Amino acid sequence: MTTKVEDKLFLDRFKVNEEAHIKIIDQGLCNTRCEEEPCLYFCPANVYRREKDRIVVAYEGCLECGSCRIGCPNLNIEWRYPVGGYGIAHKFG
Amino acid sequence: MNEEFDVAVVGAGPAGASAAHVLAAGGVKTILLERGESAGAKNISGGVLYGHDLAQIVPDFAGKSCPYERNIVESRLWFLSKEGGFSTSYRDKVFYERRSLNAFTVGRAKFDRWFAGQASQQGALLVPATVVTDFIRDGSGRVTGVKTDRPDGDVSARVVLLADGINSALAAKTGFRPEPKPVDVALAVKEVIGLPEEVINDRFNVESGQGVTIEIIGEVTGGMDGIAVIYTNKNSLSLCIGANLSDFTKNRIKPYEMLDEFKAHPMVAPLIKGGVPKEYMAHWIAEGGYDAIPKLTGDGWLIAGDSGMLFNALHREGSNMAMTSGRFAAEAVMEAFKKGDFTRRGLEGYQSRLEGSYIMKDMKKYRRFGPFRLHHHELFTSLPALAAHGAREMLTVDGVPKKEKQGAIWRKIRREFSPLEMLEILWDGMRSVR
Ligand SMILES: Cc1cc2nc3c(=O)[nH]c(=O)nc-3n(C[C@H](O)[C@H](O)[C@H](O)COP(=O)(O)OP(=O)(O)OC[C@H]3O[C@@H](n4cnc5c(N)ncnc54)[C@H](O)[C@@H]3O)c2cc1C
Ligand code: SF4
Ligand code: SF4
């Protein structure tokens, strides 16, 4: 079965803030010190994608689980909660 | 918001809402701060709650229109291999005649909103859409309030209760709890699948209002230390699957792909057939256990619920520990008010209440369970597969005498585990939950 996480995220309600709540601290580190790039796999919203020489962060679809905050082996991700009221809003939970 | 409060509670999950409820009912001026646009907007769980703990805070919760989905009358346990699985179940009439709502399902978005609403009815001031960003401290380091992301958003309080859940970004910043390591949390994803009430009744063999829980271990977690669950709601099913985050960082398994494979499993697919996906979510589960519990009180502050790692992974009891720890924290704060002492010593009634209750007793009892699971990945791979293989062979009618089949099954088991290894798993397993 081919999985499209986008279809799943489409079910969710997001109130997106213009300002990103997740940032890669040092792109160079991703290129030189991170062979496994686990953020590309474990993120349940597929927020992280590799584009040639950099990791792009589609923070808009973040499910706010926190995994990338401690799962990045280089602790190279600056993470905070979105501003109050923004981000995902569960209908069922 | 530049107002003075007796107590500021951070987070309106079960821990924060119950604390605020008890405090406000006791006449304590309480503010309950929640980052979601409403209480519950950020929260998920499998969805099983326990009436006993809730009734200590809201007696007659069912009469107060608590939005519950189904009363649990049957619990199933599945051990899955790739193609099939071994299933056990227990149903009891007692759970709808005499002990109704012993366990029941909820959607946390609705339940938490209701529960926080109960706390505001008691007089707590609920302020949603507000992230607490830091603590305010006086010269001696004592906590005297919180900072929020609102303009002029400082709130002063004599005591701050941290009830902000397992993913406590605040705890890391303030140093109240060490940042969890990937082994201390599980990453779970959840999908809610809509189905007509009648269809659920038929498929799970229950009447309207009655529900079933299914807890699942086996190959569905791709060899990682994890579990899946299926819980029945009124007209939807909750499907969750997750694994220890340290396993996720090592394996190239994508959580949403694992979820879809789980949905396609031959034991699962018929239950959700024709269902409409309604929502997709992800959250951490606190798996650190007793040894990861931080200091829970300090000068002017306390920690309750998941934020303090109070979670029993074996019995999926988190929200009840959250509610009861929140209640204990509130009671201890009220004692501190009587004494006029908000230092760690003044708040120590919290620790003694926890120690005297099932919370710390259970946390200690299962202290070794987490490490046991992490060291025995066969619990999630070969063991359920072997059980299913044995059952499949014994049930296949093909002219082979049963004695020969038994011999072959034993030989297969021994190829995977030496008798010593089997003894070790059994021994470690028993000791871990002693
Ligand atoms: C997939 C899954 C299945 C589970 N299944 C079950 C189950 O079936 N039964 C069970 O009993 N338990 C279950 N649990 C565990 C249960 O959900 C938790 O133990 C429980 O929610 C803990 O309650 P809490 O109040 O401590 O934290 P939470 O419910 O996480 O509440 C914390 C609150 O604080 C808010 N917050 C966080 N940071 C801030 C901040 N800086 N400022 C303002 N607000 C903030 C959050 O938005 C949230 O509302 C499950 C958990 C998961 C993830
Ligand atoms: S895991 Fe961390 S260091 Fe590695 S690619 Fe992702 S962000 Fe960069
Ligand atoms: S918090 Fe979770 S969902 Fe959001 S980017 Fe990090 S791993 Fe992905």
Coordinates of C-alpha atoms and ligand atoms in Angstrom, one line a residue:
Chain A
M1 CA 0.0 0.0 0.0
T2 CA 1.4 3.4 -0.9
T3 CA 1.0 5.8 2.0
K4 CA 0.4 9.4 1.6
V5 CA 0.8 11.1 4.8
E6 CA -0.5 14.3 3.2
D7 CA -3.9 12.6 2.9
K8 CA -3.9 11.9 6.7
L9 CA -2.8 15.5 7.5
F10 CA -5.6 16.7 5.3
L11 CA -8.0 15.3 7.9
D12 CA -6.6 17.6 10.6
R13 CA -7.4 21.2 11.4
F14 CA -4.4 23.6 11.6
K15 CA -4.2 27.2 12.4
V16 CA -0.9 28.1 10.8
N17 CA 1.2 30.9 12.2
E18 CA 3.4 32.8 9.8
E19 CA 6.3 32.3 12.1
A20 CA 7.9 28.9 12.1
H21 CA 8.1 27.2 15.5
I22 CA 10.8 24.8 14.3
K23 CA 14.2 25.7 12.9
I24 CA 17.3 23.8 11.9
I25 CA 20.1 25.3 13.9
D26 CA 23.0 24.5 11.5
Q27 CA 22.3 23.1 8.0
G28 CA 26.0 22.4 7.6
L29 CA 25.8 19.9 10.5
C30 CA 23.1 17.9 8.7
N31 CA 25.3 17.6 5.7
T32 CA 28.5 16.7 7.5
R33 CA 27.7 15.1 10.7
C34 CA 24.4 13.2 10.1
E35 CA 24.6 10.2 7.9
E36 CA 21.4 8.5 9.0
E37 CA 19.2 11.7 8.9
P38 CA 16.6 10.0 11.2
C39 CA 14.3 13.1 11.1
L40 CA 13.4 12.1 7.6
Y41 CA 11.9 8.9 8.9
F42 CA 10.5 9.1 12.4
C43 CA 8.6 12.4 12.0
P44 CA 5.0 11.3 11.9
A45 CA 4.0 14.3 9.8
N46 CA 6.9 14.1 7.3
V47 CA 7.8 17.6 8.2
Y48 CA 11.5 17.1 7.2
R49 CA 12.6 16.6 3.6
R50 CA 16.0 16.7 2.0
E51 CA 16.4 19.1 -0.9
K52 CA 19.9 18.6 -2.4
D53 CA 22.1 20.6 0.0
R54 CA 19.6 21.3 2.7
I55 CA 16.8 20.0 5.0
V56 CA 13.6 21.8 4.5
V57 CA 11.1 22.0 7.3
A58 CA 7.4 22.0 6.5
Y59 CA 6.5 23.1 10.0
E60 CA 2.9 23.9 9.0
G61 CA 1.9 20.2 9.2
C62 CA 3.7 19.5 12.5
L63 CA 1.6 17.3 14.9
E64 CA 3.6 18.7 17.9
C65 CA 4.7 15.3 19.2
G66 CA 8.2 16.6 20.1
S67 CA 10.1 13.7 18.7
C68 CA 12.5 15.7 16.5
R69 CA 13.4 17.8 19.5
I70 CA 15.2 15.0 21.2
G71 CA 15.4 12.4 18.3
C72 CA 17.9 14.4 16.3
P73 CA 21.2 12.8 17.2
N74 CA 22.9 16.2 17.0
L75 CA 20.2 18.1 18.9
N76 CA 20.3 20.4 15.8
I77 CA 16.7 21.4 15.9
E78 CA 15.3 24.5 17.7
W79 CA 11.8 23.6 18.8
R80 CA 9.1 25.4 20.7
Y81 CA 5.4 25.2 20.9
P82 CA 3.5 27.3 18.4
V83 CA 2.1 30.6 19.7
G84 CA -1.0 30.0 21.9
G85 CA -4.0 28.8 20.0
Y86 CA -2.0 28.1 16.8
G87 CA -0.9 24.8 15.4
I88 CA -2.9 21.7 15.3
A89 CA -6.4 21.7 16.9
H90 CA -7.9 18.2 17.5
K91 CA -11.6 17.6 16.8
F92 CA -11.6 14.2 18.5
G93 CA -8.2 13.8 20.2
Chain B
M1 CA -3.6 39.4 33.1
N2 CA -1.3 41.2 35.5
E3 CA -3.2 39.9 38.4
E4 CA -2.2 38.0 41.5
F5 CA -3.3 34.4 41.9
D6 CA -2.8 31.9 44.7
V7 CA -2.0 29.1 42.3
A8 CA -1.1 29.1 38.6
V9 CA -1.6 25.7 36.9
V10 CA 0.2 25.1 33.6
G11 CA -1.7 22.8 31.2
A12 CA -5.4 21.9 31.2
G13 CA -5.0 18.1 30.7
P14 CA -6.4 15.7 33.3
A15 CA -3.7 16.6 35.8
G16 CA -4.1 20.3 35.6
A17 CA -7.9 20.3 35.3
S18 CA -8.3 18.1 38.4
A19 CA -5.9 20.2 40.4
A20 CA -7.7 23.4 39.4
H21 CA -11.0 21.8 40.2
V22 CA -10.0 20.8 43.7
L23 CA -8.3 24.1 44.4
A24 CA -11.1 26.3 43.2
A25 CA -13.7 24.2 45.1
G26 CA -11.5 24.8 48.2
G27 CA -11.7 28.6 47.7
V28 CA -8.2 29.0 46.3
K29 CA -7.8 31.7 43.6
T30 CA -6.6 29.6 40.7
I31 CA -5.6 30.3 37.1
L32 CA -5.5 27.4 34.6
L33 CA -3.3 28.2 31.5
E34 CA -3.7 26.1 28.4
R35 CA -1.8 26.5 25.1
G36 CA -4.5 24.9 22.9
E37 CA -7.3 27.1 21.5
S38 CA -9.5 25.2 24.0
A39 CA -8.6 22.6 26.7
G40 CA -8.1 19.2 24.9
A41 CA -7.3 20.7 21.5
K42 CA -3.7 19.4 21.8
N43 CA -4.4 16.2 23.6
I44 CA -4.7 12.6 22.6
S45 CA -4.8 9.2 24.3
G46 CA -6.0 5.8 23.3
G47 CA -9.1 7.0 25.1
V48 CA -9.7 4.7 28.0
L49 CA -10.5 6.5 31.3
Y50 CA -11.3 5.1 34.7
G51 CA -14.3 6.1 36.7
H52 CA -12.8 5.6 40.1
D53 CA -10.2 8.4 39.9
L54 CA -12.6 10.8 38.1
A55 CA -15.3 10.3 40.7
Q56 CA -12.9 11.5 43.4
I57 CA -13.0 14.8 41.7
V58 CA -16.4 15.0 40.0
P59 CA -18.6 12.5 42.0
D60 CA -21.7 11.8 39.6
F61 CA -19.6 12.7 36.5
A62 CA -22.1 10.8 34.3
G63 CA -25.0 12.9 35.6
K64 CA -22.9 16.0 34.8
S65 CA -22.9 15.1 31.1
C66 CA -19.4 13.8 31.0
P67 CA -18.9 13.1 27.2
Y68 CA -18.0 9.5 27.4
E69 CA -18.3 7.2 24.4
R70 CA -18.8 3.6 25.5
N71 CA -18.7 1.6 28.8
I72 CA -16.0 -1.1 28.5
V73 CA -17.4 -4.6 29.1
E74 CA -14.8 -6.7 27.4
S75 CA -11.0 -6.5 27.0
R76 CA -9.1 -8.4 24.4
L77 CA -5.4 -9.2 24.0
W78 CA -3.9 -10.0 20.6
F79 CA -0.5 -11.5 19.8
L80 CA -0.1 -10.9 16.1
S81 CA 2.2 -12.5 13.5
K82 CA 2.4 -11.1 10.0
E83 CA -0.5 -13.2 8.7
G84 CA -2.6 -13.8 11.7
G85 CA -2.7 -13.8 15.4
F86 CA -3.6 -15.4 18.7
S87 CA -6.4 -13.7 20.6
T88 CA -7.7 -13.9 24.2
S89 CA -10.6 -12.0 25.6
Y90 CA -12.4 -11.4 28.9
R91 CA -16.0 -10.1 29.2
D92 CA -17.9 -9.6 32.4
K93 CA -21.5 -8.7 33.1
V94 CA -20.4 -7.1 36.3
F95 CA -19.0 -4.2 34.1
Y96 CA -22.4 -3.2 33.0
E97 CA -24.5 -4.2 35.9
R98 CA -22.7 -3.3 39.1
R99 CA -19.4 -1.6 38.1
S100 CA -20.6 0.4 35.1
L101 CA -18.1 3.1 34.0
N102 CA -15.2 1.3 35.7
A103 CA -13.5 2.0 32.4
F104 CA -14.9 3.9 29.5
T105 CA -13.7 5.5 26.3
V106 CA -13.5 9.2 25.5
G107 CA -12.2 11.5 22.8
R108 CA -9.8 13.7 24.6
A109 CA -10.7 16.9 22.7
K110 CA -14.2 16.7 24.1
F111 CA -13.5 15.2 27.4
D112 CA -10.7 17.6 28.4
R113 CA -12.9 20.6 27.4
W114 CA -15.7 19.3 29.6
F115 CA -13.3 18.5 32.5
A116 CA -11.7 21.9 32.4
G117 CA -15.2 23.4 32.2
Q118 CA -16.0 21.6 35.5
A119 CA -13.0 23.3 37.0
S120 CA -14.1 26.8 35.8
Q121 CA -17.6 26.1 37.2
Q122 CA -15.9 25.7 40.5
G123 CA -14.3 29.2 40.0
A124 CA -11.0 28.5 38.4
L125 CA -10.1 31.0 35.7
L126 CA -9.4 29.1 32.5
V127 CA -7.2 30.9 30.0
P128 CA -6.7 29.0 26.7
A129 CA -4.6 29.9 23.7
T130 CA -1.7 30.8 26.0
V131 CA 1.7 29.2 26.1
V132 CA 3.6 29.5 29.4
T133 CA 7.1 30.3 28.3
D134 CA 9.0 30.5 31.6
F135 CA 8.8 30.9 35.3
I136 CA 9.3 34.0 37.4
R137 CA 11.5 33.6 40.4
D138 CA 12.5 35.8 43.2
G139 CA 16.1 36.6 44.3
S140 CA 16.3 33.3 46.3
G141 CA 15.2 31.2 43.3
R142 CA 11.7 30.6 44.6
V143 CA 9.1 30.4 41.9
T144 CA 6.6 33.3 42.1
G145 CA 4.7 33.1 38.9
V146 CA 4.9 32.4 35.2
K147 CA 5.6 34.2 32.0
T148 CA 3.3 33.7 29.0
D149 CA 3.4 34.5 25.3
R150 CA 0.6 37.1 25.7
P151 CA 1.5 40.8 25.7
D152 CA 1.7 41.8 29.4
G153 CA 1.3 38.1 30.1
D154 CA 3.1 37.7 33.4
V155 CA 1.1 36.0 36.1
S156 CA 2.2 36.1 39.7
A157 CA 1.2 33.2 42.0
R158 CA 2.3 31.9 45.3
V159 CA 2.6 28.3 43.9
V160 CA 2.9 27.1 40.3
L161 CA 1.8 23.6 39.4
L162 CA 3.4 22.2 36.3
A163 CA 0.9 19.9 34.5
D164 CA 2.1 20.4 31.0
G165 CA 2.4 16.7 29.9
I166 CA 5.2 14.5 28.8
N167 CA 6.5 16.9 26.1
S168 CA 7.3 19.5 28.6
A169 CA 9.4 22.1 26.8
L170 CA 9.2 24.2 29.9
A171 CA 10.7 21.6 32.2
A172 CA 13.8 21.4 29.9
K173 CA 14.2 25.1 29.9
T174 CA 13.8 25.5 33.6
G175 CA 15.7 22.4 34.6
F176 CA 12.9 21.1 36.7
R177 CA 13.0 17.8 34.8
P178 CA 15.9 16.6 32.8
E179 CA 15.1 16.5 29.1
P180 CA 13.8 13.0 28.4
K181 CA 16.1 10.7 26.4
P182 CA 14.6 8.9 23.4
V183 CA 14.3 5.7 25.5
D184 CA 12.1 7.5 28.0
V185 CA 9.2 8.1 25.6
A186 CA 7.2 6.2 23.0
L187 CA 6.0 7.9 19.8
A188 CA 2.5 6.9 19.0
V189 CA 0.3 7.8 16.1
K190 CA -3.5 7.5 16.1
E191 CA -6.3 7.5 13.6
V192 CA -9.9 7.8 14.4
I193 CA -12.1 5.9 11.9
G194 CA -15.8 6.6 11.6
L195 CA -18.3 3.8 11.4
P196 CA -22.0 3.6 12.1
E197 CA -22.9 2.7 15.7
E198 CA -24.8 -0.4 14.6
V199 CA -21.8 -1.7 12.5
I200 CA -19.6 -1.3 15.6
N201 CA -22.1 -3.1 17.8
D202 CA -22.2 -6.0 15.3
R203 CA -18.5 -6.3 14.7
F204 CA -17.6 -6.2 18.3
N205 CA -20.6 -8.2 19.5
V206 CA -21.9 -5.6 21.9
E207 CA -25.1 -3.6 22.6
S208 CA -25.2 0.2 22.1
G209 CA -23.3 1.9 24.9
Q210 CA -21.0 -1.1 25.5
G211 CA -17.5 -1.2 24.3
V212 CA -14.4 -3.3 23.8
T213 CA -10.7 -2.7 24.1
I214 CA -8.1 -4.6 22.2
E215 CA -4.4 -4.4 23.2
I216 CA -2.0 -5.7 20.7
I217 CA 1.6 -6.8 20.6
G218 CA 3.5 -8.5 17.8
E219 CA 5.1 -8.1 14.4
V220 CA 2.9 -5.0 13.6
T221 CA 5.5 -2.8 15.3
G222 CA 8.2 -3.9 12.9
G223 CA 10.3 -5.5 15.6
M224 CA 10.3 -2.3 17.7
D225 CA 9.4 -2.2 21.3
G226 CA 5.8 -1.0 21.0
I227 CA 2.1 -1.8 21.0
A228 CA -1.0 -1.1 19.1
V229 CA -4.6 -0.7 20.4
I230 CA -8.1 -0.6 19.0
Y231 CA -10.8 1.0 21.2
T232 CA -14.5 1.4 20.4
N233 CA -16.2 4.7 20.6
K234 CA -19.9 5.4 19.9
N235 CA -19.6 5.7 16.2
S236 CA -15.9 5.5 15.6
L237 CA -12.8 3.4 16.4
S238 CA -9.6 4.6 17.8
L239 CA -6.5 2.9 16.3
C240 CA -3.1 3.7 17.9
I241 CA 0.3 2.2 17.2
G242 CA 3.6 3.3 18.6
A243 CA 7.0 2.3 19.7
N244 CA 9.9 3.5 21.8
L245 CA 11.4 6.6 20.2
S246 CA 14.9 5.1 20.5
D247 CA 13.8 2.3 18.3
F248 CA 12.3 4.8 15.8
T249 CA 15.6 6.7 15.6
K250 CA 17.4 3.4 14.7
N251 CA 15.0 1.9 12.3
R252 CA 13.9 3.5 9.1
I253 CA 10.3 2.8 9.8
K254 CA 7.9 5.7 9.2
P255 CA 5.1 5.9 11.8
Y256 CA 2.3 6.5 9.2
E257 CA 3.4 3.6 7.1
M258 CA 3.4 1.3 10.1
L259 CA -0.1 2.6 10.9
D260 CA -1.3 1.7 7.4
E261 CA 0.2 -1.7 7.5
F262 CA -1.5 -2.3 10.8
K263 CA -4.8 -1.2 9.2
A264 CA -4.3 -3.7 6.5
H265 CA -3.5 -6.6 8.8
P266 CA -6.0 -9.5 8.4
M267 CA -7.1 -9.2 12.0
V268 CA -7.7 -5.5 11.7
A269 CA -8.9 -4.9 8.2
P270 CA -12.3 -6.5 8.7
L271 CA -13.0 -4.4 11.8
I272 CA -12.5 -1.1 10.0
K273 CA -13.8 -2.1 6.6
G274 CA -15.9 0.7 5.1
G275 CA -14.8 3.1 7.8
V276 CA -14.0 6.8 7.0
P277 CA -10.7 8.2 8.5
K278 CA -11.6 11.2 10.6
E279 CA -8.4 12.4 12.2
Y280 CA -4.7 11.6 12.4
M281 CA -2.6 12.5 15.4
A282 CA 0.7 11.9 17.1
H283 CA 1.9 12.1 20.7
W284 CA 4.5 10.9 23.2
I285 CA 3.8 8.3 25.9
A286 CA 5.8 8.6 29.1
E287 CA 7.7 5.4 29.3
G288 CA 10.7 6.3 31.6
G289 CA 9.1 4.6 34.6
Y290 CA 10.0 5.1 38.2
D291 CA 13.7 5.8 37.7
A292 CA 12.8 8.7 35.4
I293 CA 10.5 10.5 37.9
P294 CA 12.1 13.9 38.6
K295 CA 11.9 15.8 41.9
L296 CA 8.2 16.6 42.1
T297 CA 8.3 19.6 44.5
G298 CA 10.4 22.6 45.1
D299 CA 10.2 26.1 46.5
G300 CA 6.9 27.4 45.1
W301 CA 6.3 24.6 42.6
L302 CA 5.0 21.1 42.1
I303 CA 4.8 18.7 39.1
A304 CA 1.9 16.4 38.4
G305 CA 0.9 13.8 35.7
D306 CA 2.9 13.0 32.6
S307 CA 5.2 15.9 33.2
G308 CA 6.4 14.0 36.2
M309 CA 6.6 10.7 34.3
L310 CA 3.8 9.3 36.3
F311 CA 2.6 6.6 33.8
N312 CA 2.0 2.9 34.0
A313 CA 2.9 1.6 30.6
L314 CA 1.7 -2.0 31.3
H315 CA -1.8 -1.1 32.3
R316 CA -2.2 2.0 30.1
E317 CA -3.0 4.0 33.2
G318 CA -1.9 7.6 32.6
S319 CA -4.9 9.8 32.8
N320 CA -6.0 8.3 36.1
M321 CA -2.5 8.9 37.6
A322 CA -2.6 12.4 36.1
M323 CA -6.0 13.1 37.7
T324 CA -5.1 11.7 41.1
S325 CA -1.7 13.3 41.2
G326 CA -3.3 16.6 40.3
R327 CA -5.8 16.1 43.2
F328 CA -3.0 15.3 45.6
A329 CA -1.0 18.3 44.5
A330 CA -4.0 20.5 45.1
E331 CA -4.6 19.1 48.6
A332 CA -1.0 19.6 49.5
V333 CA -1.1 23.2 48.3
M334 CA -4.2 23.8 50.5
E335 CA -2.2 22.4 53.5
A336 CA 0.7 24.7 52.6
F337 CA -1.8 27.7 52.7
K338 CA -2.9 26.7 56.2
K339 CA 0.8 26.6 57.3
G340 CA 1.7 29.7 55.3
D341 CA 4.7 27.8 54.0
F342 CA 5.1 27.4 50.2
T343 CA 8.7 26.1 50.3
R344 CA 9.5 22.5 49.4
R345 CA 8.9 21.6 53.0
G346 CA 5.6 23.2 53.1
L347 CA 4.5 21.3 50.0
E348 CA 5.8 17.9 51.2
G349 CA 2.3 16.6 51.7
Y350 CA 2.2 16.0 48.0
Q351 CA 5.1 13.5 48.1
S352 CA 3.7 11.6 51.1
R353 CA 0.3 11.4 49.4
L354 CA 1.8 10.0 46.3
E355 CA 3.9 7.5 48.3
G356 CA 0.9 6.3 50.2
S357 CA -1.3 5.7 47.2
Y358 CA -1.3 3.2 44.3
I359 CA 0.6 5.7 42.2
M360 CA 4.1 5.3 43.7
K361 CA 3.3 1.7 44.6
D362 CA 2.6 0.8 41.0
M363 CA 5.4 2.9 39.7
K364 CA 7.8 0.9 41.9
K365 CA 6.2 -2.4 41.1
Y366 CA 6.8 -1.9 37.4
R367 CA 10.2 -0.3 37.8
R368 CA 12.0 -3.0 35.8
F369 CA 9.3 -3.5 33.2
G370 CA 10.6 -0.8 30.8
P371 CA 14.2 -2.1 30.8
F372 CA 12.8 -5.7 30.5
R373 CA 11.0 -4.8 27.3
L374 CA 13.8 -2.9 25.8
H375 CA 16.2 -5.8 26.3
H376 CA 13.8 -8.4 24.9
H377 CA 12.7 -7.3 21.5
E378 CA 11.6 -11.0 20.8
L379 CA 8.5 -10.0 22.8
F380 CA 7.5 -8.0 19.7
T381 CA 8.8 -10.4 17.0
S382 CA 9.5 -14.1 17.4
L383 CA 7.3 -14.8 20.5
P384 CA 4.0 -13.7 19.1
A385 CA 5.0 -15.2 15.7
L386 CA 5.8 -18.6 17.3
A387 CA 2.5 -18.6 19.2
A388 CA 0.7 -18.0 16.0
H389 CA 2.8 -20.6 14.1
G390 CA 2.0 -23.2 16.8
A391 CA -1.7 -22.5 16.6
R392 CA -1.7 -22.5 12.8
E393 CA 0.1 -25.9 12.7
M394 CA -2.2 -27.5 15.3
L395 CA -5.3 -26.2 13.5
T396 CA -4.2 -27.2 10.0
V397 CA -5.9 -30.6 9.3
D398 CA -3.6 -32.3 6.8
G399 CA -3.2 -36.0 7.9
V400 CA -0.1 -35.3 10.0
P401 CA -0.4 -36.8 13.4
K402 CA -0.6 -34.2 16.2
K403 CA 2.4 -35.7 18.0
E404 CA 4.6 -35.1 15.0
K405 CA 3.2 -31.6 14.7
Q406 CA 4.0 -30.9 18.4
G407 CA 7.5 -32.2 17.9
A408 CA 8.0 -29.9 14.9
I409 CA 6.7 -26.9 16.8
W410 CA 9.0 -27.6 19.7
R411 CA 12.0 -27.9 17.3
K412 CA 11.1 -24.6 15.7
I413 CA 10.8 -22.9 19.1
R414 CA 14.2 -24.4 20.2
R415 CA 15.8 -23.2 17.1
E416 CA 14.9 -19.6 18.1
F417 CA 15.4 -19.9 21.8
S418 CA 17.6 -22.2 23.9
P419 CA 15.9 -23.5 27.1
L420 CA 18.2 -21.1 29.0
E421 CA 17.0 -18.1 27.0
M422 CA 13.4 -19.1 27.5
L423 CA 14.0 -19.4 31.2
E424 CA 15.7 -16.0 31.3
I425 CA 12.8 -14.2 29.5
L426 CA 10.4 -15.8 31.9
W427 CA 12.4 -15.0 34.9
D428 CA 13.2 -11.4 33.9
G429 CA 9.6 -10.9 32.9
M430 CA 8.3 -12.1 36.2
R431 CA 10.8 -10.1 38.2
S432 CA 10.0 -6.9 36.2
V433 CA 6.4 -6.9 37.4
R434 CA 6.8 -8.4 40.8
Ligands
LIG1 C1 -1.5 7.2 22.0 C2 -1.7 7.3 23.5 C3 -2.6 6.4 24.1 C4 -2.9 6.5 25.5 N1 -3.8 5.7 26.0 C5 -4.2 5.9 27.3 C6 -5.3 5.2 27.8 O1 -6.0 4.5 27.0 N2 -5.7 5.4 29.1 C7 -5.0 6.3 29.9 O2 -5.3 6.4 31.0 N3 -3.9 6.9 29.4 C8 -3.5 6.8 28.1 N4 -2.5 7.5 27.6 C9 -1.7 8.4 28.5 C10 -2.5 9.7 28.9 O3 -2.9 10.3 27.7 C11 -1.6 10.6 29.7 O4 -1.0 9.9 30.7 C12 -2.4 11.8 30.2 O5 -3.0 12.5 29.2 C13 -1.6 12.7 31.1 O6 -2.3 13.8 31.5 P1 -1.6 15.1 31.8 O7 -2.6 16.1 32.3 O8 -0.4 14.9 32.7 O9 -0.9 15.6 30.5 P2 -1.6 16.0 29.1 O10 -2.9 15.3 28.9 O11 -0.6 15.9 28.1 O12 -2.0 17.6 29.3 C14 -1.0 18.6 29.3 C15 -1.6 19.9 28.9 O13 -0.7 20.9 29.0 C16 -0.8 21.8 27.9 N5 0.5 22.5 27.8 C17 1.7 21.9 27.6 N6 2.7 22.8 27.6 C18 2.1 24.0 27.9 C19 2.6 25.3 28.1 N7 3.9 25.6 28.0 N8 1.7 26.3 28.3 C20 0.3 26.0 28.4 N9 -0.2 24.8 28.3 C21 0.7 23.8 28.0 C22 -1.1 20.9 26.8 O14 -1.7 21.5 25.7 C23 -2.1 19.9 27.4 O15 -3.4 20.3 27.4 C24 -2.2 7.4 26.3 C25 -1.3 8.3 25.6 C26 -1.1 8.3 24.3 C27 -0.2 9.3 23.6
SF4_2 S1 18.4 14.4 12.3 FE1 19.1 16.4 12.9 S2 21.2 16.6 12.2 FE2 20.3 14.8 11.1 S3 19.5 15.7 9.2 FE3 17.8 15.8 10.7 S4 18.0 17.8 11.6 FE4 19.9 17.4 10.6
SF4_3 S1 7.2 17.7 16.6 FE1 6.8 15.6 15.8 S2 5.4 16.1 14.1 FE2 6.4 18.0 14.6 S3 8.2 18.1 13.3 FE3 8.9 17.2 15.2 S4 8.7 15.0 14.9 FE4 7.5 16.0 13.2

